Amino acid sequence: MMRESNKPQLDVIVVGAGFAGLYLLHKFRQMGLSARAFEAGNDVGGTWYWNRYPGARCDIESIDYSFSFDPYLEQEWEWTEKYATQPEILRYAQHVAERFDLRRDISFGTRVDQAVWDEDRTCWTVTTDQGETVNGRFFIMATGCLSQPKDIDIPGVETYTGEIYRTHSWPHEGVDFSGKTVGIIGTGSSGIQSIPLIAEQAEHTTVFQRTANYSIPAGNGPIAPEKLAVKQRYQDYREEARWTSVGVPGKKAMDFALTVSEEERQQRYEDLWNTGAIPHLGSEFADLLLDEKANDTLAEFVRRKIRSVIEDSNVADILTPTEFPICTKRACLDTNYYQTFNKQNVDIVDIKADPITSITATGLATRDREFAFDAIVFATGFDAMTGALLAVDIRGCSGQSLKEKWAHGPLNYLGLTVSGFPNFFMITGPGSPSVLSNMILSIEQHVEWIADCLDHMDRENLTRIEATVTAETGWVDYGTATSDMTLFPQAKSWYMGANVPGKPRVCLPYVGGVDAYRRACNDVAAQDYLGFRLAGAGGARCNDGLVRRQQPDVVALLEMLAEMELPPFEAMSAEEARAMSVAMNAGNPPGPEVGEVVDGSYPGADGPVEYRLYRPDSPGPHPVTVYFHGGGWVLGDHMSDDALCRDLCANSGSIILSANYRHAPEAPFPAAVDDAFAALIWAAEHAETLGGITGELAVCGWSAGANLAAVVCQLARDAGGPEIRGQVLITPVVDGGDDRPSMTDNAEGFVLTRALMDWFWDHYADPAQRDDPRASPLLAGDLSGLPPALVITAEFDPLRDQGKAYAEALVAAGTDARHINYPGQIHTSFAAVGAIRTANGARQELASALRACFRVMEPA
């Protein structure tokens, strides 16, 4: 037991008295914990205490941007506008502080200089700029994501004799610009909000812009009656919000911008424009932040709107954003922003074309001109998300500083904790949804998770908690994979740290959504705090591991399917399963454009069978690849893998002939095999007619189709032809009696289950037939003399091990074969073009393998 004199003074030390700090104090007081907050400002409010520039207001609607932890607080506070202004939000923060008597636990006008972990005492020692030293068991940074101003990096500021204002620290008494010439540097959110109001007062305003931003009209005014009605069901409404991607209720995008009609797409964009709904702007369609072509449909719509209100075409050129995909920087809400530049006393300077070189005694100089101003306003933004955290000298185990730890990027676990920094938490830190969400909702989630964690530790008699390196590295990798499959990295934004010279270029927020993040946090707690090392009188424990082992888009797919609560295929008849499969495929994103798509039929073993042929968009003739679709010999047809066939065609330079075949149970084994071999022979004989090159033939298939592709290679070898240049087998079924570890480890939860595989086999082949090499090609007595093979498998696939075994058996028989297993993927990943983008590398490998099969890609 710790001696009484060595006990920390406090249970929790909090830095910051914005909304996060206020809720932390309230929550800990409810739990009976002693807590104290230090706040640099002279009152509560955080961001909304400091940012008092003209026009400052929230871009989340007032009804949503408020606490939900107390139903009486929800009901008693009345917002006056759709989007609340800074003064009103500050009054709300002050009301919360007064209502719950929180000021008595806050030291105002006090900055924390240093926080040091004391391993011997299992506590943090915190030193302030007032010379005070306190220690506490837990240390929490609640300093906000946009609270550390970016340094002004223009030389000569100290020589300027006029008035200087910074939007992040506006004078509390306000500023009167009447009769003055004003220069404003920056057109981010604070610039877009303040410029119209400053220009209304000033005699002349000149705006200096480096990068044009996207902004839509706020349409501000009184709160709509239907929105006010939310207060009658506030708790249900809040619960809906917790399970949305942005923390604001709205429809979940299930369709794609490039699949709906032009008329529907434009109408939906028009509705967004008229609503002024920033949270839903990038999620109107599921592909807006994933696909450049889809994104450009929205970007171009907004560009046309911007140009429509600007009278001078040269000014419109400067103000129309073209350099980054829309919503990869936070889009802004404005009131008459673009219209302001129609005024005769407002100018815009493009400082990419004419860069600012210095601040002068009377104004500023660009490369080509000099400007004189009575006042200069710097709306140059923040060192976002990490700046405020690194402004405090935080030192963890062995004296390592957080700044050293984060020299190459903010390593963290869940955006909440950092390995090597025990009993340390961050609110809405890097690695959490934070700035991509309704901040108050995200703040509440973090505070409540931390509170539950501390309560768990108390009940288990534990005093120390620290994230493991494995969990931390895994979460950062997962967050990076999530952002890399989006368009966010294409923008030089503060999301990516690109606005601060020397800052590591990494995506700072977790872009996977509030709902996905909440599930991850809940899963960590439910798995006995997975990824944490805990210790205390109650013992030491460590449940190390990764909270998310699959790729992020795979996780999203699995979560979406779980939410849909669809009946399992194996509980249906074949006809019912086919109908559901067709319905599910109808919502898939399209594959890439190809030169031509032709439908036809070939002579199958028992009559005509359909095919779909895809020709590359390049001069022919081309090599020919015969493709067999997946679906367990029961589901699918020659069109069901359309997106994958398009992808293979576009990237391999090969004609893809997707050949249908008869399906079980109506036509059981070996009907599919007979048709597949007939398709191969027909394709070889008609290569020139199809636009192909005679003798340049490969086979490819996915799942059951890969089974057929493997089988026809054996049949062709035994029949003396046709000659096949190569076989590409995607998650193949090759052993009807498989009982390898992956069949057990991945038996359920990953779309293709063991039960479904059994259902497929039961429809396709009797148990006595399954050791026939035409059903189970792995069981063939001779695997020599077969075409070169690429076998692709997925980590979380019941068929993983049999695919690997087939590749190994081919190699052992002297056949040239490669096997690639893709971590974090599932059986359906590779066919899900446009939906599972983390499998793009695998699809490129497939196309590359096909190209490598052929001796001639184009005629000489």
Short mmCIF file of N, CA and C in Angstrom, two decimals, residues 13 143 156 181 233 302 304 326 443 445 462 468 508 527 542 578 586 609 614 639 674 692 694 721 773 798 806 854:
data_model
loop_
_atom_site.label_atom_id
_atom_site.label_comp_id
_atom_site.label_asym_id
_atom_site.label_seq_id
_atom_site.Cartn_x
_atom_site.Cartn_y
_atom_site.Cartn_z
N ILE A 13 -6.07 15.02 -13.32
CA ILE A 13 -5.71 16.38 -13.72
C ILE A 13 -6.13 16.56 -15.17
N THR A 143 -7.52 19.74 -24.66
CA THR A 143 -7.13 21.06 -25.17
C THR A 143 -7.73 21.41 -26.52
N GLY A 156 8.84 40.18 -41.35
CA GLY A 156 8.57 41.61 -41.24
C GLY A 156 7.37 41.99 -40.41
N THR A 181 -8.74 50.77 -44.38
CA THR A 181 -8.34 49.81 -45.40
C THR A 181 -7.80 48.58 -44.67
N ARG A 233 -38.06 14.07 -28.73
CA ARG A 233 -37.51 12.70 -28.70
C ARG A 233 -35.98 12.77 -28.69
N VAL A 302 -20.71 22.38 -57.35
CA VAL A 302 -20.43 23.52 -56.47
C VAL A 302 -19.69 24.60 -57.23
N ARG A 304 -19.99 25.39 -60.34
CA ARG A 304 -20.96 26.13 -61.16
C ARG A 304 -21.75 27.10 -60.28
N ILE A 326 -13.45 17.87 -53.46
CA ILE A 326 -14.32 18.50 -52.49
C ILE A 326 -14.50 17.59 -51.26
N ILE A 443 -16.78 14.18 -28.16
CA ILE A 443 -16.28 14.48 -26.82
C ILE A 443 -16.99 13.60 -25.78
N GLN A 445 -18.45 10.75 -26.19
CA GLN A 445 -18.04 9.35 -26.32
C GLN A 445 -16.69 9.10 -25.66
N LEU A 462 -6.99 -1.90 -9.87
CA LEU A 462 -5.87 -1.63 -10.76
C LEU A 462 -5.57 -0.14 -10.75
N THR A 468 -0.40 -1.00 -25.47
CA THR A 468 0.74 -1.77 -25.94
C THR A 468 1.23 -1.24 -27.28
N LEU A 508 -4.46 12.95 -39.88
CA LEU A 508 -4.57 13.07 -38.43
C LEU A 508 -5.87 12.50 -37.87
N GLN A 527 -13.51 -6.72 -24.80
CA GLN A 527 -12.50 -7.79 -24.82
C GLN A 527 -11.46 -7.55 -23.73
N CYS A 542 -2.39 -8.36 -19.35
CA CYS A 542 -2.21 -7.75 -20.66
C CYS A 542 -2.91 -8.61 -21.69
N ARG A 578 -30.71 -17.21 -54.93
CA ARG A 578 -30.37 -16.51 -56.18
C ARG A 578 -31.03 -15.13 -56.22
N ALA A 586 -27.11 -5.82 -57.24
CA ALA A 586 -27.64 -4.66 -57.95
C ALA A 586 -27.09 -3.35 -57.40
N VAL A 609 -25.18 -21.84 -74.11
CA VAL A 609 -24.95 -21.23 -72.80
C VAL A 609 -24.47 -19.80 -73.04
N TYR A 614 -15.76 -8.94 -72.92
CA TYR A 614 -15.26 -7.59 -72.64
C TYR A 614 -13.99 -7.37 -73.47
N MET A 639 -22.85 -12.52 -65.90
CA MET A 639 -22.83 -11.08 -65.66
C MET A 639 -22.62 -10.72 -64.18
N ASP A 674 -18.41 -29.76 -67.51
CA ASP A 674 -18.59 -30.05 -68.94
C ASP A 674 -18.79 -28.76 -69.73
N GLY A 692 -9.61 -11.97 -80.89
CA GLY A 692 -8.46 -12.41 -80.13
C GLY A 692 -7.34 -12.93 -81.01
N THR A 694 -5.11 -16.14 -81.86
CA THR A 694 -5.11 -17.59 -81.76
C THR A 694 -3.86 -18.07 -81.01
N GLY A 721 -5.01 -30.54 -75.42
CA GLY A 721 -5.34 -29.17 -75.83
C GLY A 721 -6.76 -28.80 -75.46
N PRO A 773 -11.23 -35.71 -59.16
CA PRO A 773 -10.42 -34.52 -59.46
C PRO A 773 -11.17 -33.44 -60.22
N PRO A 798 -12.47 -19.24 -45.30
CA PRO A 798 -12.42 -20.67 -45.00
C PRO A 798 -11.59 -21.45 -46.02
N TYR A 806 -3.03 -26.08 -52.80
CA TYR A 806 -3.02 -26.35 -54.25
C TYR A 806 -1.78 -25.75 -54.89
N PHE A 854 0.98 -14.15 -71.53
CA PHE A 854 0.91 -14.10 -72.98
C PHE A 854 2.25 -13.70 -73.59
#
